[in-house]
């Protein structure tokens, strides 16, 4: 799999594009250039890199240049200037046959309005991308059926698109893109036409699918909640320019300008902020081999009533509690083994905050944030509640604020 790179991309609509390009490069602003040359500078000097397996979201208001940008990536729009590279293939300078091959084999596109053929069955629709590639019929059927299975439409192959709900139709569009085996998926407002609940489901399914597929996904949306839920990184566009590229946390905590900040204010942080954003350094830990006396000493120093027991490299073993440590010392016990509870509350760093409330409420211990067996951090209940109420940690850093999700917390998603 290859890195996708955009280098200084411009797309200017209009006959006098070269003149407009020169003016923009001299530093004139978009408005002035547009007026002077009667052109539309839709994308101005866009550069970014997308790693294999990454979901890269391009977000911005309607008209900010998102669709134009994404269409330059597969050259549906030729760029006015700049380059698109997939690995070491320069897409911008490919001859037509190579370009066709690239579109058939490496890049697939999923559109907002599904783009399904109404008189073909769901299976035939899912096979379409493979037809273009001239894959033999039997293999087309098998691969399309597998893709339908993946998106949860196993039994629907013989139905027609008109018999399916909007969400299901978009799943067909997704299955069609997946069936082609393309490494890169371009998804332009793919979920924007769906109603809010279905849309959330699709977002969750895409994230789940991606864990197995590891595609490189460029996802376009005008919705920041969607952007932050899906995106490993997000590029924010305004008036043709990329004004910030960063992770959800970087953008929430350090918006590059007022425009991004205004966007950020409406975000449902409990859904997009994750355990890794609020976790603290795990200082209340003890090595398994250290024993009960060391544990008691550590508890006194740290003023805690429980410690996480770890192996070297912070591999989480379990937790030990003060009363049992004291009992063990009085009983002449030299090891922590027998008083280490292994059923401790463990969460993944990517768990959204709204899913931490229950496990946190049910546990005496801070939540352990664990990845591949390694203790990355802990979330004491007070920290989680502080994130809900917006106060500072003991070390002075701010705990990002969160709105408590209510029953209607999904309503704003598509509004
Ligand atoms: P977005 O996808 O963010 O809504 P677009 O990329 O569709 O934005 O459009 C960016 C700007 O380019 C808009 O001002 C739009 O009107 C203009 N534009 C898009 N396509 C064309 C075209 N084919 N000819 C002229 N102007 C266009
Ligand atoms: Mg668009």
XYZ file of N, CA, C and O in Angstrom, residues 154-323:
680
model
N -26.035 -9.385 3.434
C -25.912 -10.755 2.973
C -27.087 -11.285 2.171
O -26.928 -11.755 1.064
N -28.291 -11.168 2.678
C -29.434 -11.796 2.012
C -30.103 -10.946 0.932
O -31.145 -11.320 0.417
N -29.497 -9.822 0.554
C -30.216 -8.854 -0.277
C -29.790 -8.823 -1.740
O -30.255 -7.990 -2.511
N -28.910 -9.722 -2.133
C -28.339 -9.687 -3.471
C -29.344 -9.647 -4.611
O -29.110 -8.995 -5.629
N -30.479 -10.308 -4.450
C -31.446 -10.382 -5.545
C -32.474 -9.255 -5.526
O -33.313 -9.169 -6.417
N -32.409 -8.402 -4.507
C -33.362 -7.289 -4.454
C -32.914 -6.186 -5.403
O -31.793 -6.191 -5.905
N -33.817 -5.218 -5.612
C -33.479 -4.048 -6.421
C -33.300 -2.838 -5.503
O -33.916 -2.779 -4.440
N -32.439 -1.890 -5.899
C -32.162 -0.737 -5.037
C -33.433 -0.062 -4.516
O -33.492 0.326 -3.351
N -34.450 0.051 -5.360
C -35.696 0.704 -4.954
C -36.386 0.042 -3.771
O -37.207 0.656 -3.092
N -36.055 -1.221 -3.527
C -36.684 -1.934 -2.406
C -35.926 -1.705 -1.103
O -36.320 -2.202 -0.055
N -34.807 -0.983 -1.187
C -33.956 -0.797 -0.004
C -34.108 0.609 0.574
O -34.381 1.549 -0.155
N -33.880 0.721 1.881
C -33.865 2.042 2.525
C -32.606 2.805 2.074
O -31.684 2.209 1.505
N -32.573 4.100 2.379
C -31.414 4.916 2.011
C -30.110 4.379 2.582
O -29.099 4.302 1.896
N -30.171 3.999 3.853
C -28.969 3.478 4.506
C -28.468 2.224 3.818
O -27.267 2.038 3.603
N -29.425 1.362 3.442
C -29.033 0.114 2.783
C -28.484 0.386 1.395
O -27.522 -0.246 0.956
N -29.067 1.357 0.706
C -28.553 1.694 -0.629
C -27.107 2.188 -0.530
O -26.267 1.857 -1.363
N -26.847 2.966 0.516
C -25.479 3.465 0.641
C -24.514 2.329 0.986
O -23.363 2.344 0.585
N -25.031 1.317 1.682
C -24.202 0.143 1.935
C -23.851 -0.577 0.635
O -22.763 -1.126 0.498
N -24.781 -0.564 -0.307
C -24.494 -1.174 -1.611
C -23.365 -0.402 -2.294
O -22.424 -0.989 -2.839
N -23.459 0.928 -2.211
C -22.407 1.764 -2.795
C -21.048 1.454 -2.168
O -20.024 1.368 -2.854
N -21.072 1.259 -0.856
C -19.851 0.943 -0.131
C -19.340 -0.445 -0.528
O -18.145 -0.633 -0.778
N -20.268 -1.401 -0.630
C -19.894 -2.765 -1.023
C -19.255 -2.747 -2.409
O -18.270 -3.432 -2.671
N -19.808 -1.936 -3.288
C -19.273 -1.857 -4.644
C -17.818 -1.369 -4.620
O -16.964 -1.897 -5.335
N -17.566 -0.380 -3.775
C -16.199 0.147 -3.678
C -15.261 -0.875 -3.038
O -14.122 -1.043 -3.471
N -15.761 -1.575 -2.032
C -14.923 -2.560 -1.337
C -14.605 -3.745 -2.244
O -13.494 -4.262 -2.245
N -15.604 -4.155 -3.043
C -15.441 -5.331 -3.908
C -14.285 -5.162 -4.887
O -13.633 -6.124 -5.272
N -14.014 -3.934 -5.285
C -12.962 -3.711 -6.278
C -11.567 -3.953 -5.711
O -10.611 -4.022 -6.468
N -11.473 -4.026 -4.358
C -10.156 -4.271 -3.782
C -9.227 -3.069 -3.902
O -8.032 -3.181 -3.687
N -9.782 -1.924 -4.272
C -8.954 -0.722 -4.375
C -8.391 -0.362 -3.003
O -9.069 -0.522 -2.000
N -7.156 0.108 -2.980
C -6.536 0.503 -1.712
C -7.107 1.811 -1.193
O -7.108 2.082 -0.008
N -7.521 2.650 -2.143
C -7.926 4.003 -1.759
C -9.417 4.194 -2.038
O -9.884 3.939 -3.146
N -10.160 4.617 -1.012
C -11.574 4.925 -1.195
C -11.777 6.426 -1.046
O -11.339 7.018 -0.059
N -12.438 7.015 -2.034
C -12.806 8.419 -1.932
C -14.295 8.472 -1.625
O -15.101 7.935 -2.380
N -14.660 9.067 -0.516
C -16.069 9.091 -0.121
C -16.524 10.533 0.019
O -16.192 11.205 0.986
N -17.269 11.005 -0.976
C -17.682 12.408 -0.987
C -19.079 12.564 -0.388
O -20.065 12.245 -1.030
N -19.144 13.058 0.837
C -20.417 13.245 1.552
C -21.244 11.966 1.490
O -22.469 12.002 1.341
N -20.564 10.831 1.635
C -21.218 9.550 1.396
C -22.399 9.316 2.333
O -23.328 8.602 1.986
N -22.369 9.910 3.520
C -23.452 9.652 4.476
C -24.376 10.849 4.664
O -25.307 10.817 5.450
N -24.097 11.932 3.935
C -24.801 13.185 4.213
C -26.284 13.139 3.872
O -27.074 13.897 4.425
N -26.682 12.242 2.954
C -28.087 12.205 2.569
C -28.907 11.315 3.503
O -30.126 11.240 3.372
N -28.248 10.671 4.440
C -28.957 9.724 5.307
C -29.521 10.435 6.532
O -28.962 11.420 6.990
N -30.622 9.890 7.075
C -31.118 10.561 8.281
C -30.218 10.221 9.472
O -29.448 9.269 9.449
N -30.286 11.065 10.506
C -29.249 11.068 11.547
C -28.932 9.707 12.185
O -27.760 9.389 12.379
N -29.963 8.938 12.488
C -29.686 7.668 13.161
C -28.966 6.683 12.272
O -27.983 6.053 12.662
N -29.444 6.585 11.044
C -28.831 5.691 10.066
C -27.400 6.147 9.808
O -26.480 5.358 9.660
N -27.263 7.464 9.791
C -25.954 8.032 9.520
C -24.948 7.638 10.598
O -23.829 7.221 10.292
N -25.354 7.743 11.849
C -24.471 7.319 12.944
C -24.122 5.845 12.814
O -22.982 5.444 13.043
N -25.102 5.047 12.454
C -24.847 3.609 12.286
C -23.822 3.361 11.195
O -22.935 2.523 11.332
N -23.974 4.102 10.095
C -23.032 3.934 8.977
C -21.621 4.348 9.395
O -20.642 3.697 9.026
N -21.543 5.423 10.153
C -20.224 5.867 10.626
C -19.578 4.783 11.468
O -18.399 4.463 11.313
N -20.385 4.213 12.364
C -19.837 3.174 13.234
C -19.424 1.953 12.424
O -18.398 1.333 12.669
N -20.254 1.633 11.417
C -19.920 0.465 10.609
C -18.650 0.688 9.784
O -17.839 -0.223 9.622
N -18.493 1.908 9.299
C -17.295 2.190 8.506
C -16.035 2.036 9.361
O -15.043 1.446 8.928
N -16.096 2.539 10.579
C -14.947 2.420 11.480
C -14.645 0.949 11.755
O -13.491 0.515 11.752
N -15.713 0.185 11.951
C -15.554 -1.242 12.228
C -14.955 -1.976 11.018
O -14.006 -2.741 11.147
N -15.519 -1.689 9.847
C -15.002 -2.291 8.613
C -13.532 -1.985 8.417
O -12.731 -2.846 8.060
N -13.213 -0.737 8.674
C -11.864 -0.266 8.437
C -10.840 -1.015 9.293
O -9.685 -1.163 8.904
N -11.278 -1.510 10.446
C -10.347 -2.252 11.297
C -9.859 -3.524 10.625
O -8.772 -4.004 10.901
N -10.677 -4.068 9.718
C -10.227 -5.246 8.972
C -9.672 -4.894 7.602
O -8.779 -5.547 7.096
N -10.234 -3.842 6.998
C -9.885 -3.548 5.605
C -8.589 -2.763 5.456
O -7.855 -2.938 4.501
N -8.327 -1.870 6.409
C -7.141 -1.005 6.345
C -6.997 -0.298 5.007
O -5.926 -0.267 4.416
N -8.109 0.241 4.496
C -8.037 1.038 3.272
C -7.475 2.413 3.611
O -7.457 2.818 4.763
N -7.046 3.101 2.578
C -6.757 4.517 2.742
C -8.038 5.241 2.338
O -8.481 5.120 1.204
N -8.647 5.946 3.283
C -9.953 6.539 3.004
C -9.872 8.057 3.078
O -9.391 8.620 4.067
N -10.318 8.692 2.007
C -10.458 10.150 2.029
C -11.949 10.402 2.142
O -12.711 10.080 1.236
N -12.368 10.929 3.255
C -13.791 11.081 3.530
C -14.135 12.562 3.588
O -13.569 13.321 4.367
N -15.069 12.963 2.730
C -15.461 14.368 2.673
C -16.738 14.581 3.470
O -17.680 13.802 3.331
N -16.764 15.618 4.278
C -18.011 15.935 4.977
C -18.055 17.418 5.330
O -17.024 18.074 5.440
N -19.293 17.952 5.487
C -19.401 19.318 5.987
C -19.739 19.289 7.475
O -19.975 20.320 8.089
N -19.772 18.085 8.058
C -20.225 17.914 9.437
C -19.045 17.589 10.351
O -18.393 16.556 10.190
N -18.775 18.489 11.286
C -17.597 18.303 12.137
C -17.728 17.094 13.058
O -16.753 16.399 13.337
N -18.944 16.829 13.532
C -19.133 15.634 14.372
C -18.734 14.384 13.613
O -18.043 13.512 14.135
N -19.185 14.326 12.382
C -18.846 13.170 11.556
C -17.338 13.122 11.303
O -16.702 12.076 11.402
N -16.785 14.290 11.009
C -15.345 14.373 10.739
C -14.546 13.857 11.929
O -13.617 13.071 11.780
N -14.951 14.280 13.103
C -14.166 13.931 14.282
C -14.400 12.492 14.712
O -13.520 11.864 15.281
N -15.582 11.997 14.432
C -15.845 10.600 14.774
C -15.033 9.670 13.873
O -14.459 8.683 14.322
N -14.963 10.011 12.601
C -14.332 9.110 11.636
C -12.836 9.332 11.473
O -12.078 8.390 11.264
N -12.434 10.583 11.552
C -11.107 10.931 11.041
C -9.961 10.559 11.965
O -10.009 10.843 13.150
N -8.939 9.915 11.393
C -7.676 9.836 12.118
C -7.069 11.222 12.140
O -6.550 11.681 13.138
N -7.150 11.882 10.969
C -6.776 13.292 10.893
C -7.816 14.013 10.042
O -8.481 13.405 9.206
N -7.894 15.310 10.262
C -8.892 16.113 9.571
C -8.210 17.312 8.919
O -7.365 17.958 9.550
N -8.577 17.566 7.671
C -8.144 18.802 7.026
C -9.358 19.722 6.972
O -10.396 19.329 6.455
N -9.228 20.900 7.537
C -10.341 21.843 7.514
C -10.144 22.802 6.345
O -9.082 23.425 6.222
N -11.162 22.921 5.483
C -11.058 23.814 4.318
C -11.923 25.046 4.492
O -13.021 24.982 5.033
N -11.402 26.162 4.009
C -12.175 27.391 3.971
C -11.817 28.148 2.702
O -10.636 28.374 2.431
N -12.822 28.517 1.944
C -12.611 29.300 0.725
C -11.485 28.749 -0.143
O -10.631 29.498 -0.630
N -11.466 27.433 -0.316
C -10.502 26.832 -1.229
C -9.170 26.456 -0.603
O -8.374 25.759 -1.217
N -8.941 26.928 0.604
C -7.651 26.628 1.234
C -7.821 25.660 2.411
O -8.833 25.692 3.099
N -6.780 24.843 2.625
C -6.750 24.027 3.840
C -6.205 24.910 4.953
O -5.076 25.395 4.862
N -7.027 25.147 5.982
C -6.593 26.078 7.035
C -6.006 25.359 8.244
O -5.318 25.958 9.068
N -6.299 24.059 8.384
C -5.680 23.305 9.479
C -5.741 21.819 9.149
O -6.727 21.333 8.593
N -4.678 21.118 9.496
C -4.694 19.656 9.429
C -4.280 19.147 10.795
O -3.257 19.573 11.334
N -5.068 18.246 11.369
C -4.686 17.714 12.673
C -5.600 16.591 13.102
O -6.576 16.281 12.420
N -5.265 15.989 14.233
C -6.142 14.975 14.800
C -7.327 15.684 15.463
O -7.293 16.903 15.671
N -8.345 14.920 15.801
C -9.503 15.462 16.515
C -9.057 16.266 17.730
O -9.487 17.392 17.938
N -8.179 15.659 18.512
C -7.755 16.326 19.741
C -7.010 17.621 19.464
O -7.234 18.636 20.117
N -6.128 17.577 18.472
C -5.382 18.799 18.146
C -6.319 19.918 17.715
O -6.143 21.073 18.086
N -7.326 19.555 16.940
C -8.227 20.584 16.433
C -9.153 21.102 17.531
O -9.406 22.303 17.630
N -9.613 20.195 18.398
C -10.477 20.629 19.499
C -9.717 21.509 20.475
O -10.229 22.501 20.975
N -8.491 21.110 20.761
C -7.773 21.800 21.824
C -6.992 23.003 21.330
O -6.679 23.888 22.096
N -6.695 23.027 20.040
C -5.892 24.121 19.534
C -6.329 24.526 18.133
O -5.592 24.351 17.168
N -7.560 25.029 18.027
C -8.046 25.405 16.694
C -7.172 26.492 16.076
O -6.783 27.433 16.776
N -6.827 26.336 14.800
C -5.858 27.219 14.165
C -6.347 28.664 14.038
O -5.549 29.583 14.031
N -7.650 28.848 13.915
C -8.159 30.224 13.797
C -9.632 30.299 14.201
O -10.224 29.297 14.589
N -10.197 31.473 14.116
C -11.578 31.681 14.572
C -12.568 30.818 13.817
O -13.566 30.367 14.363
N -12.266 30.619 12.548
C -13.160 29.819 11.711
C -13.263 28.402 12.259
O -14.352 27.873 12.464
N -12.115 27.793 12.521
C -12.110 26.426 13.060
C -12.730 26.418 14.450
O -13.525 25.547 14.792
N -12.420 27.430 15.227
C -12.947 27.496 16.587
C -14.475 27.566 16.581
O -15.141 26.919 17.385
N -15.013 28.333 15.657
C -16.466 28.452 15.573
C -17.096 27.096 15.240
O -18.129 26.720 15.783
N -16.453 26.370 14.377
C -16.904 25.030 14.031
C -16.910 24.125 15.258
O -17.851 23.411 15.543
N -15.795 24.211 15.975
C -15.524 23.278 17.061
C -16.516 23.404 18.206
O -16.781 22.458 18.934
N -17.100 24.593 18.365
C -17.997 24.814 19.489
C -19.236 23.925 19.490
O -19.815 23.670 20.527
N -19.628 23.460 18.324
C -20.856 22.669 18.252
C -20.635 21.168 18.366
O -21.551 20.394 18.190
N -19.424 20.786 18.667
C -19.137 19.352 18.630
C -19.635 18.625 19.872
O -19.538 19.143 20.979
N -20.165 17.455 19.677
C -20.519 16.586 20.791
C -19.253 15.868 21.239
O -18.885 14.827 20.725
N -18.567 16.476 22.178
C -17.256 15.948 22.560
C -17.313 14.576 23.205
O -16.353 13.831 23.169
N -18.438 14.264 23.840
C -18.490 12.963 24.513
C -18.424 11.830 23.507
O -18.092 10.712 23.830
N -18.752 12.132 22.268
C -18.697 11.082 21.253
C -17.366 11.097 20.509
O -16.885 10.067 20.075
N -16.790 12.263 20.363
C -15.569 12.329 19.555
C -14.291 12.334 20.387
O -13.248 11.937 19.911
N -14.374 12.797 21.629
C -13.184 12.717 22.478
C -13.093 11.312 23.036
O -14.087 10.712 23.413
N -11.897 10.795 23.112
C -11.744 9.410 23.522
C -10.912 9.311 24.800
O -10.321 10.285 25.245
N -10.894 8.109 25.331
C -10.178 7.846 26.578
C -8.761 8.409 26.542
O -8.283 8.998 27.521
N -8.095 8.266 25.404
C -6.697 8.706 25.338
C -6.562 10.216 25.537
O -5.504 10.695 25.941
N -7.648 10.972 25.262
C -7.556 12.428 25.392
C -7.618 12.898 26.838
O -7.127 13.968 27.153
N -8.226 12.125 27.724
C -8.372 12.586 29.108
C -7.553 11.759 30.107
O -7.490 12.098 31.274
N -6.949 10.676 29.634
C -6.253 9.804 30.589
C -5.049 10.504 31.215
O -4.488 11.438 30.655
N -4.693 10.041 32.394
C -3.547 10.594 33.107
C -2.433 9.566 33.162
O -2.660 8.370 33.013
N -1.248 10.087 33.419
C -0.084 9.227 33.603
C -0.368 8.244 34.735
O -0.778 8.648 35.816
N -0.155 6.944 34.520
C -0.398 6.009 35.619
C 0.775 6.027 36.605
O 1.808 5.425 36.358
N 0.608 6.743 37.722
C 1.694 6.816 38.696
C 1.482 5.825 39.833
O 2.425 5.444 40.504
N 0.230 5.420 40.049
C -0.041 4.480 41.130
C 0.097 3.051 40.616
O -0.872 2.329 40.461
N 1.347 2.679 40.331
C 1.589 1.319 39.848
C 2.664 0.667 40.700
O 3.450 1.337 41.375
N 2.698 -0.645 40.646
C 3.727 -1.393 41.356
C 4.129 -2.573 40.487
O 3.279 -3.158 39.816
N 5.420 -2.863 40.464
C 5.843 -4.047 39.715
C 5.413 -5.287 40.478
O 5.506 -5.332 41.705
N 4.963 -6.271 39.757
C 4.486 -7.496 40.379
C 5.530 -8.073 41.348
O 5.212 -8.539 42.423
N 6.799 -7.981 40.965
C 7.832 -8.623 41.774
C 8.186 -7.844 43.045
O 8.927 -8.323 43.884
N 7.669 -6.621 43.204
C 8.081 -5.791 44.338
C 7.527 -6.236 45.694
O 8.152 -6.015 46.715
N 6.331 -6.812 45.717
C 5.808 -7.345 46.970
C 4.936 -6.390 47.776
O 4.897 -5.181 47.512
N 4.243 -6.925 48.805
C 3.241 -6.183 49.579
C 3.799 -4.975 50.335
O 3.153 -3.934 50.397
N 5.006 -5.100 50.919
C 5.524 -3.966 51.703
C 5.771 -2.754 50.811
O 5.427 -1.629 51.163
N 6.383 -3.006 49.673
C 6.616 -1.918 48.716
C 5.280 -1.328 48.268
O 5.142 -0.114 48.093
N 4.288 -2.205 48.129
C 2.971 -1.731 47.695
C 2.368 -0.782 48.723
O 1.846 0.288 48.370
N 2.472 -1.166 49.992
C 1.887 -0.315 51.037
C 2.584 1.048 51.077
O 1.950 2.093 51.193
N 3.916 1.022 50.946
C 4.689 2.252 50.945
C 4.242 3.153 49.783
O 4.003 4.345 49.954
N 4.121 2.554 48.603
C 3.705 3.311 47.421
C 2.310 3.919 47.616
O 2.040 5.051 47.256
N 1.413 3.153 48.233
C 0.054 3.656 48.471
C 0.072 4.877 49.382
O -0.654 5.841 49.161
N 0.911 4.799 50.428
C 1.027 5.948 51.343
C 1.546 7.164 50.594
O 1.000 8.249 50.684
N 2.656 6.968 49.852
C 3.254 8.085 49.106
C 2.256 8.731 48.152
O 2.182 9.935 48.038
N 1.535 7.879 47.445
C 0.634 8.397 46.407
C -0.746 8.728 46.953
O -1.585 9.231 46.210
N -0.977 8.353 48.216
C -2.286 8.584 48.821
C -3.415 7.963 48.010
O -4.382 8.625 47.643
N -3.225 6.711 47.721
C -4.274 5.986 46.995
C -4.573 4.692 47.755
O -3.774 4.251 48.586
N -5.705 4.091 47.476
C -6.084 2.871 48.182
C -5.975 1.647 47.274
O -6.353 0.555 47.649
N -5.441 1.870 46.072
C -5.263 0.737 45.167
C -4.120 1.047 44.207
O -3.836 2.215 43.928
N -3.456 0.013 43.752
C -2.370 0.183 42.784
C -2.595 -0.761 41.614
O -3.110 -1.866 41.801
N -2.174 -0.329 40.464
C -2.140 -1.259 39.338
C -0.838 -2.058 39.404
O 0.234 -1.500 39.637
N -0.975 -3.358 39.247
C 0.184 -4.239 39.273
C 0.621 -4.468 37.828
O -0.199 -4.835 36.980
N 1.905 -4.199 37.566
C 2.389 -4.324 36.190
C 3.661 -5.166 36.138
O 4.329 -5.342 37.159
N 3.954 -5.644 34.960
C 5.237 -6.266 34.690
C 6.114 -5.231 33.999
O 5.610 -4.203 33.543
N 7.413 -5.493 33.897
C 8.272 -4.516 33.202
C 7.696 -4.183 31.826
O 7.118 -5.048 31.174
N 7.849 -2.929 31.418
C 7.250 -2.480 30.165
C 5.797 -2.101 30.377
O 5.030 -1.968 29.428
N 5.416 -1.928 31.647
C 4.055 -1.520 32.011
C 2.979 -2.463 31.491
O 1.894 -2.040 31.112
N 3.308 -3.741 31.405
C 2.273 -4.695 30.991
C 1.351 -4.956 32.169
O 1.783 -5.353 33.240
N 0.066 -4.692 31.940
C -0.893 -4.743 33.043
C -1.161 -6.177 33.490
O -1.485 -7.051 32.681
N -1.003 -6.403 34.795
C -1.320 -7.712 35.362
C -2.667 -7.651 36.072
O -3.515 -8.523 35.916
N -2.881 -6.610 36.857
C -4.127 -6.481 37.603
C -4.017 -5.325 38.575
O -3.283 -4.371 38.332
N -4.736 -5.424 39.696
C -4.696 -4.364 40.690
C -4.716 -4.978 42.078
O -5.195 -6.090 42.274
N -4.175 -4.211 43.024
C -4.173 -4.694 44.391
C -4.717 -3.598 45.312
O -4.517 -2.408 45.070
N -5.463 -4.019 46.376
C -6.189 -3.065 47.221
C -5.567 -2.979 48.613
O -5.012 -3.962 49.114
N -5.691 -1.790 49.243
C -4.960 -1.542 50.496
C -5.261 -2.546 51.612
O -4.354 -3.063 52.250
N -6.560 -2.850 51.844
C -6.873 -3.748 52.962
C -6.238 -5.127 52.773
O -5.737 -5.741 53.711
